[in-house]
Coordinates of C-alpha atoms in Angstrom, one line a residue:
M1 CA -14.6 -30.2 3.6
S2 CA -12.4 -26.8 2.7
L3 CA -12.8 -23.8 4.4
F4 CA -13.8 -22.1 1.0
H5 CA -16.7 -24.4 1.1
R6 CA -18.2 -23.2 4.0
I7 CA -18.3 -19.6 2.7
S8 CA -22.3 -18.5 3.0
S9 CA -23.6 -15.7 0.4
A10 CA -26.7 -15.1 2.5
S11 CA -25.8 -11.7 3.9
I12 CA -24.9 -10.3 0.3
A13 CA -28.4 -8.7 0.4
N14 CA -26.8 -6.4 2.7
F15 CA -25.0 -5.2 -0.1
S16 CA -27.1 -5.1 -2.6
K17 CA -27.9 -1.1 -2.3
M18 CA -27.1 0.3 -5.5
V19 CA -24.1 2.8 -4.8
T20 CA -22.9 5.3 -7.0
W21 CA -19.4 7.1 -6.2
L22 CA -17.5 9.6 -7.8
R23 CA -14.3 11.4 -6.8
P24 CA -11.4 13.1 -8.4
I25 CA -7.8 11.4 -6.8
N26 CA -5.0 13.2 -8.3
G27 CA -6.5 13.8 -11.5
H28 CA -8.5 10.2 -11.8
H29 CA -12.1 9.2 -10.7
C30 CA -13.3 6.3 -9.3
F31 CA -16.9 5.4 -10.4
Y32 CA -18.5 1.9 -9.0
R33 CA -21.7 0.4 -8.7
L34 CA -21.7 -2.2 -6.5
D35 CA -24.5 -4.2 -7.8
S36 CA -24.3 -4.7 -11.6
I37 CA -22.0 -2.5 -12.8
V38 CA -18.0 -1.8 -12.2
C39 CA -17.2 1.7 -14.2
V40 CA -14.0 3.8 -13.8
V41 CA -13.2 7.1 -15.5
L42 CA -10.1 8.1 -16.4
N43 CA -9.3 11.6 -17.8
G44 CA -12.2 11.3 -20.1
S45 CA -11.8 8.2 -20.9
T46 CA -14.7 5.3 -19.8
T47 CA -14.3 1.6 -19.3
E48 CA -17.2 -0.8 -18.3
S49 CA -17.5 -4.5 -17.1
S50 CA -20.1 -6.7 -15.6
V51 CA -19.3 -7.1 -11.6
G52 CA -18.2 -11.1 -11.1
K53 CA -15.5 -10.7 -14.0
T54 CA -12.2 -10.0 -13.8
S55 CA -12.1 -6.2 -14.5
P56 CA -8.3 -5.1 -14.9
I57 CA -9.0 -1.3 -13.9
S58 CA -5.8 -0.5 -12.3
S59 CA -2.5 -0.7 -14.8
S60 CA 0.2 -0.4 -11.6
P61 CA 2.5 -3.7 -11.8
R62 CA 1.6 -6.2 -9.3
G63 CA 2.9 -6.3 -5.7
D64 CA 3.0 -2.2 -6.0
V65 CA 0.5 -1.8 -2.7
T66 CA 0.0 -4.8 -0.3
L67 CA -3.4 -5.2 1.5
F68 CA -2.7 -7.1 5.0
L69 CA -6.0 -8.7 6.0
D70 CA -7.9 -9.6 9.1
V71 CA -10.4 -11.8 9.1
D72 CA -12.6 -12.1 12.4
G73 CA -14.8 -8.9 12.6
V74 CA -13.5 -8.0 9.2
L75 CA -14.9 -11.1 6.6
H76 CA -17.5 -11.3 9.0
R77 CA -18.8 -9.8 12.3
R78 CA -17.2 -10.6 15.7
A79 CA -19.9 -12.5 17.5
P80 CA -20.7 -16.1 18.5
G81 CA -22.1 -18.0 16.0
A82 CA -22.0 -15.4 13.5
E83 CA -21.9 -16.6 9.7
K84 CA -18.8 -16.5 8.4
F85 CA -17.0 -15.0 5.8
T86 CA -20.5 -12.9 4.6
A87 CA -18.1 -9.8 3.7
L88 CA -15.7 -11.7 1.0
P89 CA -17.5 -11.4 -2.0
Q90 CA -17.8 -7.9 -2.0
L91 CA -14.2 -7.5 -1.0
Q92 CA -12.9 -9.8 -3.9
Q93 CA -14.6 -7.3 -6.1
S94 CA -12.5 -4.8 -4.7
I95 CA -9.4 -6.8 -5.1
R96 CA -10.6 -7.4 -8.7
R97 CA -10.9 -4.0 -9.6
H98 CA -6.8 -3.6 -8.9
P99 CA -4.8 -6.5 -10.3
R100 CA -1.8 -5.4 -9.6
L101 CA -2.9 -5.4 -5.3
E102 CA -1.1 -8.4 -3.3
V103 CA -2.8 -9.6 -0.3
V104 CA -1.2 -10.9 2.8
I105 CA -3.2 -12.5 5.8
S106 CA -2.8 -10.9 9.1
S107 CA -5.3 -12.4 11.0
S108 CA -4.6 -14.8 14.0
W109 CA -6.4 -17.5 11.7
R110 CA -2.8 -17.9 9.9
E111 CA -1.8 -19.6 13.5
V112 CA -4.8 -22.1 13.3
F113 CA -5.1 -23.2 9.5
D114 CA -2.3 -23.9 7.1
F115 CA -1.8 -21.1 4.5
E116 CA -3.7 -22.9 1.8
D117 CA -6.8 -23.6 3.5
L118 CA -6.8 -20.2 3.8
V119 CA -5.9 -19.5 0.5
E120 CA -8.9 -21.7 -0.6
L121 CA -11.5 -19.1 1.0
F122 CA -10.5 -17.1 -2.4
D123 CA -12.3 -17.4 -5.9
E124 CA -9.7 -19.3 -7.9
D125 CA -8.5 -16.6 -10.3
L126 CA -7.5 -14.4 -6.9
R127 CA -5.7 -17.2 -5.0
A128 CA -2.1 -16.5 -6.8
R129 CA -2.6 -12.7 -5.5
I130 CA -2.7 -13.9 -1.6
V131 CA 0.9 -13.9 -1.3
G132 CA 1.4 -15.0 2.0
S133 CA 1.0 -14.6 5.8
T134 CA 2.9 -12.2 8.3
P135 CA 5.5 -13.5 10.9
V136 CA 4.1 -14.2 14.6
L137 CA 5.3 -12.0 16.9
E138 CA 5.3 -12.3 20.6
Q139 CA 1.6 -11.5 21.8
D140 CA 3.3 -8.9 24.4
T141 CA 5.1 -6.8 21.6
E142 CA 3.4 -3.3 21.9
F143 CA 1.0 -3.0 18.6
V144 CA 1.9 -6.4 17.5
R145 CA -0.4 -6.7 14.1
Q146 CA 1.0 -3.1 13.1
R147 CA 4.6 -4.4 13.9
E148 CA 4.3 -8.2 12.2
C149 CA 2.8 -6.1 8.8
E150 CA 5.9 -3.7 9.0
Q151 CA 8.5 -6.8 9.5
W152 CA 6.7 -8.8 6.2
M153 CA 7.2 -5.0 4.6
R154 CA 10.6 -4.8 5.4
T155 CA 11.3 -8.6 4.3
H156 CA 9.3 -9.2 1.1
C157 CA 8.9 -5.5 -0.5
P158 CA 10.6 -2.5 -2.0
P159 CA 11.4 0.5 0.7
G160 CA 8.5 2.7 0.5
Q161 CA 5.9 0.0 -0.8
E162 CA 2.6 1.3 0.0
W163 CA 1.0 -0.8 2.3
I164 CA -3.2 -1.0 4.1
A165 CA -4.2 -2.9 6.7
L166 CA -8.1 -4.1 7.0
E167 CA -8.5 -4.5 11.0
D168 CA -10.9 -4.3 13.3
E169 CA -9.0 -4.3 16.9
K170 CA -7.4 -0.5 16.9
A171 CA -5.4 -1.2 20.2
L172 CA -2.9 -3.7 17.8
F173 CA -1.7 -0.6 15.8
Q174 CA -0.1 2.6 17.1
P175 CA -2.5 5.6 17.5
G176 CA -2.7 7.5 14.2
C177 CA -1.1 4.6 12.3
P178 CA -1.8 5.7 8.7
Q179 CA -1.9 2.6 7.2
L180 CA -5.0 1.2 9.3
L181 CA -8.1 1.2 8.1
L182 CA -10.5 0.2 11.2
V183 CA -13.7 -2.1 10.6
D184 CA -16.4 -2.1 13.4
G185 CA -15.9 -5.8 14.3
S186 CA -19.5 -6.3 15.8
K187 CA -20.7 -5.4 11.8
G188 CA -17.8 -6.7 9.8
L189 CA -16.7 -5.1 6.5
Q190 CA -19.7 -2.7 5.5
L191 CA -20.2 -0.8 2.2
E192 CA -18.8 2.3 4.0
D193 CA -15.6 0.5 4.7
L194 CA -15.7 -0.7 1.3
M195 CA -15.6 2.6 -0.2
R196 CA -13.0 4.3 1.8
L197 CA -10.4 1.1 0.5
E198 CA -11.2 1.8 -2.8
E199 CA -10.5 5.3 -2.0
R200 CA -7.1 4.6 -0.5
L201 CA -6.0 2.0 -3.1
C202 CA -6.7 4.5 -5.7
E203 CA -4.6 7.3 -3.8
A204 CA -2.0 4.8 -3.1
L205 CA -1.5 3.6 -6.6
A206 CA -2.2 7.4 -8.0
R207 CA 1.5 7.5 -5.6
V208 CA 3.1 4.6 -6.8
S209 CA 2.7 5.8 -10.5
E210 CA 4.2 9.2 -9.8
V211 CA 7.2 6.9 -8.0
T212 CA 7.5 5.0 -10.8
L213 CA 7.5 7.7 -13.6
A214 CA 10.4 9.6 -11.1
R215 CA 12.4 5.8 -11.5
E216 CA 12.2 5.9 -14.7
R217 CA 13.4 9.6 -15.5
G218 CA 16.2 9.0 -13.0
A219 CA 17.3 6.0 -14.7
R220 CA 17.3 7.8 -18.3
A221 CA 19.1 10.7 -16.7
E222 CA 21.5 8.2 -15.0
E223 CA 22.5 6.8 -18.6
H224 CA 22.0 10.0 -20.8
L225 CA 22.8 13.1 -18.6
H226 CA 24.4 14.4 -15.7
L227 CA 23.1 13.5 -12.2
S228 CA 23.8 15.0 -9.0
C229 CA 21.9 16.2 -5.8
V230 CA 23.3 18.9 -3.0
V231 CA 21.3 18.7 0.3
T232 CA 21.4 21.3 2.9
A233 CA 19.4 21.4 6.2
S234 CA 17.6 24.5 7.7
G235 CA 16.6 23.7 11.2
D236 CA 14.4 20.4 11.1
E237 CA 14.0 20.9 7.6
L238 CA 16.4 19.0 4.8
L239 CA 16.4 20.5 1.1
A240 CA 17.8 18.1 -2.0
E241 CA 18.3 20.0 -4.8
I242 CA 18.4 17.4 -7.7
T243 CA 19.7 18.2 -11.3
Y244 CA 19.2 15.9 -14.3
G245 CA 21.2 17.6 -17.2
N246 CA 19.8 21.0 -17.4
K247 CA 16.6 20.0 -15.4
R248 CA 16.1 20.5 -11.8
E249 CA 13.9 19.6 -9.1
T250 CA 13.6 20.4 -5.2
L251 CA 12.7 17.8 -2.3
R252 CA 11.9 19.1 0.9
H253 CA 11.7 16.5 4.0
A254 CA 12.0 16.5 7.8
D255 CA 13.6 12.9 8.1
A256 CA 16.8 11.9 6.7
A257 CA 16.2 8.5 6.2
E258 CA 12.7 8.8 4.5
L259 CA 14.6 11.6 2.2
G260 CA 17.3 8.9 1.0
L261 CA 14.7 6.6 0.2
A262 CA 12.9 9.3 -1.8
L263 CA 16.0 10.0 -3.7
L264 CA 16.9 6.5 -4.6
A265 CA 13.5 6.2 -5.8
R266 CA 14.2 8.9 -8.0
G267 CA 17.6 7.1 -9.2
M268 CA 20.0 8.4 -6.9
K269 CA 23.0 6.9 -5.7
P270 CA 25.2 7.7 -2.5
E271 CA 28.0 9.2 -4.8
H272 CA 25.6 11.4 -6.6
V273 CA 24.9 13.2 -3.6
S274 CA 26.8 15.8 -2.1
F275 CA 26.7 18.1 1.1
P276 CA 28.1 21.8 1.2
D277 CA 28.9 23.5 4.6
W278 CA 27.3 26.7 3.9
K279 CA 24.4 28.0 1.7
E280 CA 22.6 31.2 2.1
G281 CA 19.8 30.3 4.7
F282 CA 20.8 26.7 5.5
H283 CA 24.0 24.8 7.0
G284 CA 25.4 21.7 6.5
M285 CA 23.5 18.3 7.6
S286 CA 24.8 16.6 11.2
A287 CA 27.2 13.5 11.0
G288 CA 23.7 11.7 12.2
Q289 CA 21.6 13.0 9.3
R290 CA 24.5 12.1 6.8
A291 CA 24.3 8.9 8.3
A292 CA 20.9 8.1 8.1
L293 CA 20.4 9.1 4.9
F294 CA 23.7 7.0 3.5
G295 CA 22.2 4.1 5.4
A296 CA 18.8 4.4 4.1
M297 CA 19.7 4.7 0.4
R298 CA 22.6 1.8 1.0
M299 CA 19.9 -0.5 2.5
G300 CA 17.2 0.6 0.2
R301 CA 19.6 -1.0 -2.6
K302 CA 20.4 -4.3 -0.9
Q303 CA 16.7 -4.8 -0.5
R304 CA 16.4 -4.0 -4.7
T305 CA 19.0 -6.3 -5.5
A306 CA 18.3 -9.2 -2.8

């Protein structure tokens, strides 16, 4: 008998309470009722569909956001004899609402069961979106689960891609890790966790949309207009002044490598970037800062073309 056929729906009643949630995120609203209706309001337009159907509410390209999924303490409560996968049906509805979300198995179950068996846990319409499992690092690695997620992202995803980790063991992640969505393992995934996940996904996908537009704008500018960037420093802050023909954009960042990735996302190449030795209130970047910025841009370009 496959793992999928051992899924029980006995605890679905725990989630059957009708929920309505409406909150603006970057000009968008996510509004849903988990028991019967999925509804989204985007800038005044409304789309409605029945829960249980594939509801392509999100429009971001597949793979724009990665969800790392734990099993014990998330898909069911962490307790001896606890019924398995009780929260999976509800999580699958969240995944369906964002058809460009990809899922990676980060649970220790990946060390015991074949990946194909883990994929069978999910409904057939979602299986193609379970794209892999994280590498297994030495268990004495500090913050090992976070490091495994980060290694997956470096290997399989473009620089700067958004990711979220559903996890019940806080010690496996660095304190304050912004990608961690912590679940109470004694309860497993609950309604409030699903609401937090929905909020995080809406925020992440909104940021993805902004970056996508910036990339398109950068590509158009590079093709038709003069494209340049001047980077200066003031204390710990870096200032990048980008020129697209007669248009200008300013970026500020404390980390040179992160600034390099932000410039790359806007269509910049290393040859577009210059560093004046002096500007009123600013000074030239250090050699280390320049190396970090250019290194991040070159590495990001290699990963994109690999």
